Amino acid sequence: MYLKEELERRGVPALLKFEDGREVTAENWEERRLELVDILSREEYGYMPDEKFKVSAAEAAKPARDCAGKAVTERLTLTVSGSKGDFSFPLLICTPAKKPGGKCPLVLLINFRPDFPDKYLPAEEIIDRGVGVAMIYYNDIALDKNEWESGIAGMYPRPEYSWSKITMWAWAASRCMDYFETRNDIDFERVGVAGHSRLGKTALWCGANDTRFKYVFANNSGCSGDAITRCKRGETVEIIYRAFPFWFVPKYNEYAGREQDMPFDQHFVVAASAPRVVVCGAAEEDIWADPESQYLSCCAASQAWELLGEKGLIGVDRYPEPGDIFTKGKLGFFMRPHAHYFSRYDWNRYLDCFLI
Ligand code: GCU
C-alpha cells in the first residue's frame, strides 16, 4: 500500500475488517461493500427511499442533429412513479449519430447548470471519441439549499425519510439508469456517472449505491468526497457542515472537530464501487479539496481491488505532483495543474479510462 505510514499516522480505519471484527476476504467482499454503504448512509449521506420506482420518458422537444451532424441530442422529461406519486425532471441525451453495432457507451453528468453544451460538458469532444453523454441538472431534483419543500425533497421529506441533498441527486442518477435500461442503443457494460466538486461527491455516492454504473468519475470532490478527512487541509467536517448542512444527515455533524472518532473515512466511499472503475481527479491549486488527502484515499481504497485480484491504484509511494496521471489500474487518480474546475483535460483522463 502506498503511503502506508501516512495512513497509519492519520489513524485511518481499516477497510478490510467488518464492524464486528471479522476479516474481509474476496469471498465476502460484497457483504463488506454493502456494510460500507450502510455505514456511510447512517453516518454521512442518509438512505435512499426503500421502494421500487417506475420510470417513463417523454420527448420534451424533437431530437436534433448536433456537433456538425455527428450527434443526436434528445431532450426528454423523465417521470418517476413511486408510492408518493409522480416526479418529473429533464434529461438530456446526446449520442453519436453513428453507433457501431447500434450501441454506444454513455457517461451521465450530474451538472451545475441546465445548459447544453456547458463549460463542464465539452459535448463534441466526447462524441468524437465515440461516447454518448447524458446530463441532469441537480437543482431540478432538489434545490441546493437548506429547504425540504422543493422537488423530490418535498415528496419524500425529512425526517420521515432520512436522506440528504447529495443522496437525492445520486438517487436521480439511478432513475436515469432505470431509463437507460429500457433503451437498446446503450452499452450497459459501459455506463459511467460523473460530477464535479459537490457533484463529484454525489457521483461517488451514486456509484457506491448503484452497481449498474460501471465507471465512476469524481472530479475535484475533496472534503466528504474522495479526500481522507483525518488531518485534512482546507475544508473540514465542521466547515462543510456549517455551510452545507443539507448535503448530509445531522449525525455527520457529531464528527465536527472529532474526525478521529469517525468509524469510517472517505476511502470507504471510493472502495464501495470496487471492483468497478473509479477515477478521482484532483487539481494542484485546489487546497480546499486537498489533493494529498484525495490521493491518500485512493492509496487506502486500492486494497479492495487488490483483494479481488484486480489492478487497483498503480501509482507512486509519495504525494502527487501536478501532471501525475495514474490511470493504468481500475482505480485511477490524476492531478491536473491549476485550479478547481471540470476541464477538458479532466474529461480526457476519464475518457481514456472509459475506452480501454
Ligand atoms: C464549496 C464546498 C466544497 C464543494 C464546492 C463545490 O467550496 O466547500 O465542498 O466541493 O463548494 O461544489 O463547488
mmCIF file of C-alpha atoms and ligand atoms in Angstrom:
data_model
loop_
_atom_site.group_PDB
_atom_site.id
_atom_site.type_symbol
_atom_site.label_atom_id
_atom_site.label_comp_id
_atom_site.label_asym_id
_atom_site.label_seq_id
_atom_site.Cartn_x
_atom_site.Cartn_y
_atom_site.Cartn_z
ATOM 1 C CA MET A 1 0.000 0.000 0.000
ATOM 2 C CA TYR A 2 1.367 3.408 -0.965
ATOM 3 C CA LEU A 3 1.907 5.984 1.820
ATOM 4 C CA LYS A 4 1.197 3.339 4.461
ATOM 5 C CA GLU A 5 2.951 5.250 7.234
ATOM 6 C CA GLU A 6 0.989 8.388 6.497
ATOM 7 C CA LEU A 7 -2.294 6.459 6.564
ATOM 8 C CA GLU A 8 -1.278 4.944 9.901
ATOM 9 C CA ARG A 9 -0.226 8.322 11.282
ATOM 10 C CA ARG A 10 -3.639 9.735 10.403
ATOM 11 C CA GLY A 11 -5.362 6.742 12.032
ATOM 12 C CA VAL A 12 -7.488 5.864 9.006
ATOM 13 C CA PRO A 13 -9.907 2.980 9.847
ATOM 14 C CA ALA A 14 -9.299 -0.444 8.348
ATOM 15 C CA LEU A 15 -11.131 -1.123 5.121
ATOM 16 C CA LEU A 16 -10.754 -4.874 5.235
ATOM 17 C CA LYS A 17 -12.310 -5.525 8.631
ATOM 18 C CA PHE A 18 -16.039 -5.815 9.296
ATOM 19 C CA GLU A 19 -17.603 -3.738 12.067
ATOM 20 C CA ASP A 20 -17.828 -6.960 14.118
ATOM 21 C CA GLY A 21 -14.093 -7.539 13.701
ATOM 22 C CA ARG A 22 -14.203 -10.297 11.060
ATOM 23 C CA GLU A 23 -11.612 -10.261 8.285
ATOM 24 C CA VAL A 24 -12.785 -9.282 4.822
ATOM 25 C CA THR A 25 -11.932 -11.769 2.060
ATOM 26 C CA ALA A 26 -12.526 -11.865 -1.675
ATOM 27 C CA GLU A 27 -15.466 -14.207 -0.967
ATOM 28 C CA ASN A 28 -17.260 -11.893 1.459
ATOM 29 C CA TRP A 29 -16.303 -8.604 -0.227
ATOM 30 C CA GLU A 30 -19.866 -7.928 -1.386
ATOM 31 C CA GLU A 31 -21.089 -8.231 2.201
ATOM 32 C CA ARG A 32 -18.429 -5.732 3.293
ATOM 33 C CA ARG A 33 -19.244 -3.429 0.384
ATOM 34 C CA LEU A 34 -22.860 -3.306 1.493
ATOM 35 C CA GLU A 35 -21.688 -2.649 5.027
ATOM 36 C CA LEU A 36 -19.637 0.308 3.758
ATOM 37 C CA VAL A 37 -22.707 1.724 2.017
ATOM 38 C CA ASP A 38 -24.701 1.233 5.203
ATOM 39 C CA ILE A 39 -22.100 2.967 7.390
ATOM 40 C CA LEU A 40 -21.930 5.927 5.004
ATOM 41 C CA SER A 41 -25.749 6.102 4.850
ATOM 42 C CA ARG A 42 -26.050 6.070 8.624
ATOM 43 C CA GLU A 43 -23.221 8.476 9.393
ATOM 44 C CA GLU A 44 -22.935 10.846 6.464
ATOM 45 C CA TYR A 45 -25.242 10.916 3.454
ATOM 46 C CA GLY A 46 -28.502 9.243 4.513
ATOM 47 C CA TYR A 47 -30.603 6.481 2.930
ATOM 48 C CA MET A 48 -32.472 6.361 -0.354
ATOM 49 C CA PRO A 49 -36.203 5.538 -0.102
ATOM 50 C CA ASP A 50 -36.587 1.789 0.083
ATOM 51 C CA GLU A 51 -39.029 1.170 -2.731
ATOM 52 C CA LYS A 52 -39.168 0.260 -6.388
ATOM 53 C CA PHE A 53 -39.743 3.131 -8.758
ATOM 54 C CA LYS A 54 -41.079 3.027 -12.311
ATOM 55 C CA VAL A 55 -39.744 5.399 -14.920
ATOM 56 C CA SER A 56 -41.023 6.610 -18.248
ATOM 57 C CA ALA A 57 -39.695 9.184 -20.674
ATOM 58 C CA ALA A 58 -41.463 11.672 -22.939
ATOM 59 C CA GLU A 59 -39.988 13.876 -25.629
ATOM 60 C CA ALA A 60 -39.736 17.499 -24.500
ATOM 61 C CA ALA A 61 -38.509 18.537 -27.965
ATOM 62 C CA LYS A 62 -37.865 16.841 -31.307
ATOM 63 C CA PRO A 63 -34.440 15.137 -31.423
ATOM 64 C CA ALA A 64 -31.932 17.447 -33.109
ATOM 65 C CA ARG A 65 -28.715 16.898 -35.041
ATOM 66 C CA ASP A 66 -25.782 18.435 -33.208
ATOM 67 C CA CYS A 67 -21.978 18.749 -33.419
ATOM 68 C CA ALA A 68 -21.918 19.235 -37.206
ATOM 69 C CA GLY A 69 -24.327 16.351 -37.607
ATOM 70 C CA LYS A 70 -22.124 13.874 -35.737
ATOM 71 C CA ALA A 71 -24.518 13.707 -32.804
ATOM 72 C CA VAL A 72 -28.190 13.484 -31.997
ATOM 73 C CA THR A 73 -29.479 15.396 -28.989
ATOM 74 C CA GLU A 74 -32.655 14.296 -27.284
ATOM 75 C CA ARG A 75 -34.422 16.455 -24.719
ATOM 76 C CA LEU A 76 -36.625 14.271 -22.572
ATOM 77 C CA THR A 77 -38.762 14.542 -19.489
ATOM 78 C CA LEU A 78 -38.256 11.619 -17.169
ATOM 79 C CA THR A 79 -41.156 10.723 -14.916
ATOM 80 C CA VAL A 80 -40.511 8.606 -11.849
ATOM 81 C CA SER A 81 -43.544 6.969 -10.248
ATOM 82 C CA GLY A 82 -43.440 5.778 -6.662
ATOM 83 C CA SER A 83 -45.600 5.459 -3.563
ATOM 84 C CA LYS A 84 -45.835 9.260 -3.224
ATOM 85 C CA GLY A 85 -46.891 9.918 -6.803
ATOM 86 C CA ASP A 86 -45.087 11.107 -9.922
ATOM 87 C CA PHE A 87 -41.955 13.214 -10.038
ATOM 88 C CA SER A 88 -40.571 14.589 -13.315
ATOM 89 C CA PHE A 89 -37.313 16.189 -14.342
ATOM 90 C CA PRO A 90 -35.496 16.984 -17.610
ATOM 91 C CA LEU A 91 -32.903 14.561 -19.001
ATOM 92 C CA LEU A 92 -30.716 15.394 -21.960
ATOM 93 C CA ILE A 93 -29.044 12.666 -24.000
ATOM 94 C CA CYS A 94 -26.519 13.372 -26.746
ATOM 95 C CA THR A 95 -25.192 10.321 -28.566
ATOM 96 C CA PRO A 96 -23.072 9.736 -31.675
ATOM 97 C CA ALA A 97 -25.292 9.637 -34.768
ATOM 98 C CA LYS A 98 -23.341 6.570 -35.942
ATOM 99 C CA LYS A 99 -23.089 3.871 -33.313
ATOM 100 C CA PRO A 100 -21.017 0.790 -34.148
ATOM 101 C CA GLY A 101 -23.250 -2.255 -33.549
ATOM 102 C CA GLY A 102 -26.094 0.150 -32.816
ATOM 103 C CA LYS A 103 -24.869 0.889 -29.281
ATOM 104 C CA CYS A 104 -22.670 3.431 -27.570
ATOM 105 C CA PRO A 105 -21.115 3.813 -24.147
ATOM 106 C CA LEU A 106 -22.548 6.680 -22.125
ATOM 107 C CA VAL A 107 -21.470 8.992 -19.314
ATOM 108 C CA LEU A 108 -24.148 10.641 -17.200
ATOM 109 C CA LEU A 109 -23.066 14.044 -15.932
ATOM 110 C CA ILE A 110 -24.826 15.440 -12.879
ATOM 111 C CA ASN A 111 -24.353 19.116 -13.619
ATOM 112 C CA PHE A 112 -24.469 22.556 -12.026
ATOM 113 C CA ARG A 113 -26.343 24.147 -14.881
ATOM 114 C CA PRO A 114 -29.091 23.032 -17.289
ATOM 115 C CA ASP A 115 -27.208 24.469 -20.299
ATOM 116 C CA PHE A 116 -26.082 22.357 -23.197
ATOM 117 C CA PRO A 117 -23.320 22.459 -24.094
ATOM 118 C CA ASP A 118 -21.852 23.813 -20.912
ATOM 119 C CA LYS A 119 -18.334 24.739 -19.817
ATOM 120 C CA TYR A 120 -18.223 21.466 -17.859
ATOM 121 C CA LEU A 121 -19.604 19.450 -20.761
ATOM 122 C CA PRO A 122 -17.489 19.504 -23.944
ATOM 123 C CA ALA A 123 -20.024 17.512 -25.929
ATOM 124 C CA GLU A 124 -18.278 17.488 -29.293
ATOM 125 C CA GLU A 125 -15.008 16.190 -27.868
ATOM 126 C CA ILE A 126 -16.871 13.433 -26.046
ATOM 127 C CA ILE A 127 -18.866 12.495 -29.151
ATOM 128 C CA ASP A 128 -15.685 12.447 -31.242
ATOM 129 C CA ARG A 129 -14.409 9.671 -29.015
ATOM 130 C CA GLY A 130 -17.493 7.569 -29.723
ATOM 131 C CA VAL A 131 -19.066 8.189 -26.356
ATOM 132 C CA GLY A 132 -22.543 9.488 -25.600
ATOM 133 C CA VAL A 133 -23.254 11.900 -22.808
ATOM 134 C CA ALA A 134 -26.389 12.415 -20.745
ATOM 135 C CA MET A 135 -26.993 15.266 -18.354
ATOM 136 C CA ILE A 136 -29.282 16.170 -15.495
ATOM 137 C CA TYR A 137 -29.339 19.491 -13.663
ATOM 138 C CA TYR A 138 -29.129 18.951 -9.937
ATOM 139 C CA ASN A 139 -31.478 21.771 -8.913
ATOM 140 C CA ASP A 140 -34.214 20.089 -10.979
ATOM 141 C CA ILE A 141 -34.091 17.214 -8.492
ATOM 142 C CA ALA A 142 -33.989 19.172 -5.242
ATOM 143 C CA LEU A 143 -32.669 22.676 -4.623
ATOM 144 C CA ASP A 144 -29.118 23.063 -3.388
ATOM 145 C CA LYS A 145 -30.399 24.940 -0.357
ATOM 146 C CA ASN A 146 -31.326 24.268 3.222
ATOM 147 C CA GLU A 147 -35.001 23.667 2.467
ATOM 148 C CA TRP A 148 -37.033 20.499 2.216
ATOM 149 C CA GLU A 149 -40.013 21.521 0.109
ATOM 150 C CA SER A 150 -38.593 21.534 -3.410
ATOM 151 C CA GLY A 151 -38.569 18.651 -5.874
ATOM 152 C CA ILE A 152 -38.123 15.153 -4.549
ATOM 153 C CA ALA A 153 -37.284 16.575 -1.099
ATOM 154 C CA GLY A 154 -40.890 17.768 -0.756
ATOM 155 C CA MET A 155 -42.317 14.396 -1.778
ATOM 156 C CA TYR A 156 -40.061 12.306 0.453
ATOM 157 C CA PRO A 157 -39.386 14.782 3.264
ATOM 158 C CA ARG A 158 -37.084 14.585 6.216
ATOM 159 C CA PRO A 159 -37.254 13.362 8.930
ATOM 160 C CA GLU A 160 -39.707 10.717 7.651
ATOM 161 C CA TYR A 161 -37.014 9.855 5.096
ATOM 162 C CA SER A 162 -33.507 10.095 6.432
ATOM 163 C CA TRP A 163 -31.671 11.407 3.416
ATOM 164 C CA SER A 164 -29.735 14.436 2.210
ATOM 165 C CA LYS A 165 -29.486 16.508 -0.941
ATOM 166 C CA ILE A 166 -26.394 14.572 -2.062
ATOM 167 C CA THR A 167 -28.381 11.348 -1.757
ATOM 168 C CA MET A 168 -31.317 12.862 -3.665
ATOM 169 C CA TRP A 169 -29.083 13.874 -6.565
ATOM 170 C CA ALA A 170 -27.478 10.415 -6.581
ATOM 171 C CA TRP A 171 -30.928 8.820 -6.471
ATOM 172 C CA ALA A 172 -31.946 10.778 -9.590
ATOM 173 C CA ALA A 173 -28.899 9.466 -11.460
ATOM 174 C CA SER A 174 -30.069 5.945 -10.655
ATOM 175 C CA ARG A 175 -33.512 6.706 -12.021
ATOM 176 C CA CYS A 176 -31.817 7.791 -15.261
ATOM 177 C CA MET A 177 -30.084 4.422 -15.262
ATOM 178 C CA ASP A 178 -33.513 2.732 -14.902
ATOM 179 C CA TYR A 179 -34.484 4.535 -18.064
ATOM 180 C CA PHE A 180 -31.235 3.761 -19.931
ATOM 181 C CA GLU A 181 -32.002 0.085 -19.353
ATOM 182 C CA THR A 182 -35.184 0.420 -21.379
ATOM 183 C CA ARG A 183 -33.253 1.588 -24.458
ATOM 184 C CA ASN A 184 -31.493 -0.612 -26.962
ATOM 185 C CA ASP A 185 -28.812 1.837 -28.111
ATOM 186 C CA ILE A 186 -26.782 1.987 -24.884
ATOM 187 C CA ASP A 187 -23.973 -0.390 -23.983
ATOM 188 C CA PHE A 188 -24.877 -1.213 -20.362
ATOM 189 C CA GLU A 189 -21.431 -2.582 -19.615
ATOM 190 C CA ARG A 190 -20.096 0.898 -20.214
ATOM 191 C CA VAL A 191 -22.239 3.441 -18.461
ATOM 192 C CA GLY A 192 -20.463 5.908 -16.192
ATOM 193 C CA VAL A 193 -21.504 8.628 -13.787
ATOM 194 C CA ALA A 194 -19.540 11.860 -13.469
ATOM 195 C CA GLY A 195 -19.671 15.020 -11.418
ATOM 196 C CA HIS A 196 -17.548 17.886 -10.218
ATOM 197 C CA SER A 197 -16.969 19.097 -6.683
ATOM 198 C CA ARG A 198 -20.213 18.666 -4.653
ATOM 199 C CA LEU A 199 -21.449 16.675 -7.618
ATOM 200 C CA GLY A 200 -18.211 14.653 -7.610
ATOM 201 C CA LYS A 201 -19.136 13.667 -4.057
ATOM 202 C CA THR A 202 -22.560 12.796 -5.496
ATOM 203 C CA ALA A 203 -21.050 10.690 -8.306
ATOM 204 C CA LEU A 204 -19.018 8.669 -5.802
ATOM 205 C CA TRP A 205 -22.068 8.110 -3.648
ATOM 206 C CA CYS A 206 -24.139 7.158 -6.683
ATOM 207 C CA GLY A 207 -21.565 4.562 -7.760
ATOM 208 C CA ALA A 208 -21.480 3.135 -4.238
ATOM 209 C CA ASN A 209 -25.256 2.652 -4.248
ATOM 210 C CA ASP A 210 -25.790 1.527 -7.795
ATOM 211 C CA THR A 211 -23.545 -1.176 -9.223
ATOM 212 C CA ARG A 212 -25.042 -0.724 -12.678
ATOM 213 C CA PHE A 213 -22.697 2.253 -13.098
ATOM 214 C CA LYS A 214 -19.509 0.538 -14.198
ATOM 215 C CA TYR A 215 -17.469 3.765 -14.169
ATOM 216 C CA VAL A 216 -17.365 6.491 -11.554
ATOM 217 C CA PHE A 217 -15.631 9.783 -12.331
ATOM 218 C CA ALA A 218 -15.251 12.064 -9.302
ATOM 219 C CA ASN A 219 -13.754 15.394 -10.248
ATOM 220 C CA ASN A 220 -12.240 17.593 -7.512
ATOM 221 C CA SER A 221 -14.639 16.067 -4.978
ATOM 222 C CA GLY A 222 -12.477 16.760 -1.901
ATOM 223 C CA CYS A 223 -13.993 17.043 1.569
ATOM 224 C CA SER A 224 -16.747 14.453 2.160
ATOM 225 C CA GLY A 225 -15.913 13.153 -1.340
ATOM 226 C CA ASP A 226 -12.639 11.435 -2.142
ATOM 227 C CA ALA A 227 -10.391 13.115 0.464
ATOM 228 C CA ILE A 228 -9.361 11.421 3.699
ATOM 229 C CA THR A 229 -10.917 13.573 6.414
ATOM 230 C CA ARG A 230 -8.458 12.881 9.195
ATOM 231 C CA CYS A 231 -5.738 15.595 9.302
ATOM 232 C CA LYS A 232 -7.006 17.043 6.026
ATOM 233 C CA ARG A 233 -6.030 20.540 4.883
ATOM 234 C CA GLY A 234 -8.614 23.107 3.750
ATOM 235 C CA GLU A 235 -12.227 22.172 4.318
ATOM 236 C CA THR A 236 -13.156 20.102 7.380
ATOM 237 C CA VAL A 237 -16.325 18.400 8.644
ATOM 238 C CA GLU A 238 -17.029 21.424 10.836
ATOM 239 C CA ILE A 239 -16.699 23.893 7.950
ATOM 240 C CA ILE A 240 -18.627 21.883 5.385
ATOM 241 C CA TYR A 241 -21.460 21.072 7.755
ATOM 242 C CA ARG A 242 -21.798 24.688 8.867
ATOM 243 C CA ALA A 243 -22.040 25.875 5.249
ATOM 244 C CA PHE A 244 -23.963 22.954 3.733
ATOM 245 C CA PRO A 245 -25.798 21.002 6.460
ATOM 246 C CA PHE A 246 -28.362 19.834 3.888
ATOM 247 C CA TRP A 247 -25.772 17.817 1.964
ATOM 248 C CA PHE A 248 -25.623 15.416 4.896
ATOM 249 C CA VAL A 249 -27.615 13.813 7.673
ATOM 250 C CA PRO A 250 -27.391 15.586 11.066
ATOM 251 C CA LYS A 251 -25.316 12.738 12.501
ATOM 252 C CA TYR A 252 -22.334 13.801 10.381
ATOM 253 C CA ASN A 253 -22.032 16.996 12.406
ATOM 254 C CA GLU A 254 -21.205 14.951 15.502
ATOM 255 C CA TYR A 255 -17.766 14.494 13.952
ATOM 256 C CA ALA A 256 -17.036 18.215 13.655
ATOM 257 C CA GLY A 257 -13.634 18.602 15.280
ATOM 258 C CA ARG A 258 -13.759 14.892 16.184
ATOM 259 C CA GLU A 259 -12.687 13.305 12.911
ATOM 260 C CA GLN A 260 -10.620 10.739 14.797
ATOM 261 C CA ASP A 261 -13.846 9.261 16.201
ATOM 262 C CA MET A 262 -15.421 8.605 12.813
ATOM 263 C CA PRO A 263 -15.951 4.859 12.308
ATOM 264 C CA PHE A 264 -15.185 5.448 8.633
ATOM 265 C CA ASP A 265 -13.265 7.752 6.350
ATOM 266 C CA GLN A 266 -13.691 8.694 2.712
ATOM 267 C CA HIS A 267 -11.719 5.742 1.327
ATOM 268 C CA PHE A 268 -14.903 3.810 2.161
ATOM 269 C CA VAL A 269 -16.914 5.684 -0.457
ATOM 270 C CA VAL A 270 -14.185 5.176 -3.066
ATOM 271 C CA ALA A 271 -13.866 1.457 -2.265
ATOM 272 C CA ALA A 272 -17.631 0.917 -2.282
ATOM 273 C CA SER A 273 -17.523 0.854 -6.088
ATOM 274 C CA ALA A 274 -14.780 -1.822 -6.245
ATOM 275 C CA PRO A 275 -14.072 -3.714 -8.424
ATOM 276 C CA ARG A 276 -15.628 -1.377 -10.976
ATOM 277 C CA VAL A 277 -13.636 1.538 -12.445
ATOM 278 C CA VAL A 278 -13.292 4.627 -10.247
ATOM 279 C CA VAL A 279 -11.203 7.640 -11.248
ATOM 280 C CA CYS A 280 -10.559 10.550 -8.887
ATOM 281 C CA GLY A 281 -9.366 13.812 -10.399
ATOM 282 C CA ALA A 282 -7.585 16.427 -8.290
ATOM 283 C CA ALA A 283 -6.280 19.896 -9.137
ATOM 284 C CA GLU A 284 -2.940 21.264 -7.990
ATOM 285 C CA GLU A 285 -4.238 24.540 -6.557
ATOM 286 C CA ASP A 286 -7.348 23.017 -5.011
ATOM 287 C CA ILE A 287 -6.036 23.103 -1.448
ATOM 288 C CA TRP A 288 -9.629 23.386 -0.179
ATOM 289 C CA ALA A 289 -10.224 19.852 -1.506
ATOM 290 C CA ASP A 290 -6.630 18.810 -0.647
ATOM 291 C CA PRO A 291 -5.040 16.676 -3.396
ATOM 292 C CA GLU A 292 -2.768 14.934 -0.892
ATOM 293 C CA SER A 293 -5.721 13.689 1.114
ATOM 294 C CA GLN A 294 -7.526 12.784 -2.108
ATOM 295 C CA TYR A 295 -4.582 10.660 -3.179
ATOM 296 C CA LEU A 296 -4.391 9.042 0.258
ATOM 297 C CA SER A 297 -7.976 7.858 -0.075
ATOM 298 C CA CYS A 298 -7.077 6.108 -3.302
ATOM 299 C CA CYS A 299 -3.994 4.541 -1.680
ATOM 300 C CA ALA A 300 -6.175 3.100 1.084
ATOM 301 C CA ALA A 301 -9.138 2.135 -1.103
ATOM 302 C CA SER A 302 -6.909 0.278 -3.553
ATOM 303 C CA GLN A 303 -6.768 -2.645 -1.126
ATOM 304 C CA ALA A 304 -10.303 -3.584 -2.159
ATOM 305 C CA TRP A 305 -9.333 -4.060 -5.814
ATOM 306 C CA GLU A 306 -6.171 -5.926 -4.864
ATOM 307 C CA LEU A 307 -8.125 -8.230 -2.551
ATOM 308 C CA LEU A 308 -10.271 -9.154 -5.539
ATOM 309 C CA GLY A 309 -7.242 -9.842 -7.711
ATOM 310 C CA GLU A 310 -7.747 -6.690 -9.755
ATOM 311 C CA LYS A 311 -5.315 -3.912 -10.534
ATOM 312 C CA GLY A 312 -6.149 -1.077 -8.152
ATOM 313 C CA LEU A 313 -4.150 2.120 -7.976
ATOM 314 C CA ILE A 314 -0.944 1.942 -9.995
ATOM 315 C CA GLY A 315 0.735 4.995 -8.558
ATOM 316 C CA VAL A 316 3.777 6.080 -6.599
ATOM 317 C CA ASP A 317 4.778 5.977 -2.940
ATOM 318 C CA ARG A 318 4.774 9.757 -2.475
ATOM 319 C CA TYR A 319 2.270 12.578 -2.629
ATOM 320 C CA PRO A 320 1.188 13.505 -6.158
ATOM 321 C CA GLU A 321 2.667 16.259 -8.271
ATOM 322 C CA PRO A 322 0.969 18.354 -10.967
ATOM 323 C CA GLY A 323 0.792 16.353 -14.179
ATOM 324 C CA ASP A 324 0.808 12.950 -12.434
ATOM 325 C CA ILE A 325 -1.589 10.575 -14.166
ATOM 326 C CA PHE A 326 -2.127 7.211 -12.509
ATOM 327 C CA THR A 327 -4.834 5.632 -14.588
ATOM 328 C CA LYS A 328 -3.414 2.238 -15.508
ATOM 329 C CA GLY A 329 -5.424 0.345 -12.873
ATOM 330 C CA LYS A 330 -9.162 0.129 -12.200
ATOM 331 C CA LEU A 331 -8.775 2.763 -9.505
ATOM 332 C CA GLY A 332 -7.314 5.869 -11.098
ATOM 333 C CA PHE A 333 -6.044 9.172 -9.789
ATOM 334 C CA PHE A 334 -4.600 12.188 -11.548
ATOM 335 C CA MET A 335 -3.541 15.685 -10.583
ATOM 336 C CA ARG A 336 -4.122 18.387 -13.156
ATOM 337 C CA PRO A 337 -2.186 21.655 -12.947
ATOM 338 C CA HIS A 338 -4.138 24.802 -11.968
ATOM 339 C CA ALA A 339 -7.376 25.327 -10.079
ATOM 340 C CA HIS A 340 -10.699 23.782 -9.134
ATOM 341 C CA TYR A 341 -12.686 23.247 -12.372
ATOM 342 C CA PHE A 342 -14.080 20.488 -14.592
ATOM 343 C CA SER A 343 -11.825 20.945 -17.603
ATOM 344 C CA ARG A 344 -11.339 19.228 -20.932
ATOM 345 C CA TYR A 345 -8.118 17.821 -19.523
ATOM 346 C CA ASP A 346 -10.163 16.094 -16.840
ATOM 347 C CA TRP A 347 -12.717 14.756 -19.327
ATOM 348 C CA ASN A 348 -9.921 13.340 -21.433
ATOM 349 C CA ARG A 349 -8.453 11.477 -18.460
ATOM 350 C CA TYR A 350 -11.867 9.961 -17.692
ATOM 351 C CA LEU A 351 -12.477 9.081 -21.319
ATOM 352 C CA ASP A 352 -9.039 7.437 -21.560
ATOM 353 C CA CYS A 353 -10.141 5.029 -18.821
ATOM 354 C CA PHE A 354 -13.555 4.582 -20.330
ATOM 355 C CA LEU A 355 -12.279 3.486 -23.677
ATOM 356 C CA ILE A 356 -9.728 0.815 -22.677
HETATM 357 C C1 GCU B 1 -17.703 24.575 -1.749
HETATM 358 C C2 GCU B 1 -17.611 23.433 -0.776
HETATM 359 C C3 GCU B 1 -16.944 22.212 -1.392
HETATM 360 C C4 GCU B 1 -17.613 21.874 -2.706
HETATM 361 C C5 GCU B 1 -17.639 23.092 -3.592
HETATM 362 C C6 GCU B 1 -18.378 22.909 -4.904
HETATM 363 O O1 GCU B 1 -16.438 25.096 -1.999
HETATM 364 O O2 GCU B 1 -16.918 23.893 0.342
HETATM 365 O O3 GCU B 1 -17.026 21.095 -0.529
HETATM 366 O O4 GCU B 1 -16.960 20.781 -3.300
HETATM 367 O O5 GCU B 1 -18.287 24.140 -2.930
HETATM 368 O O6 GCU B 1 -19.249 22.058 -5.027
HETATM 369 O O7 GCU B 1 -18.129 23.700 -5.821
#
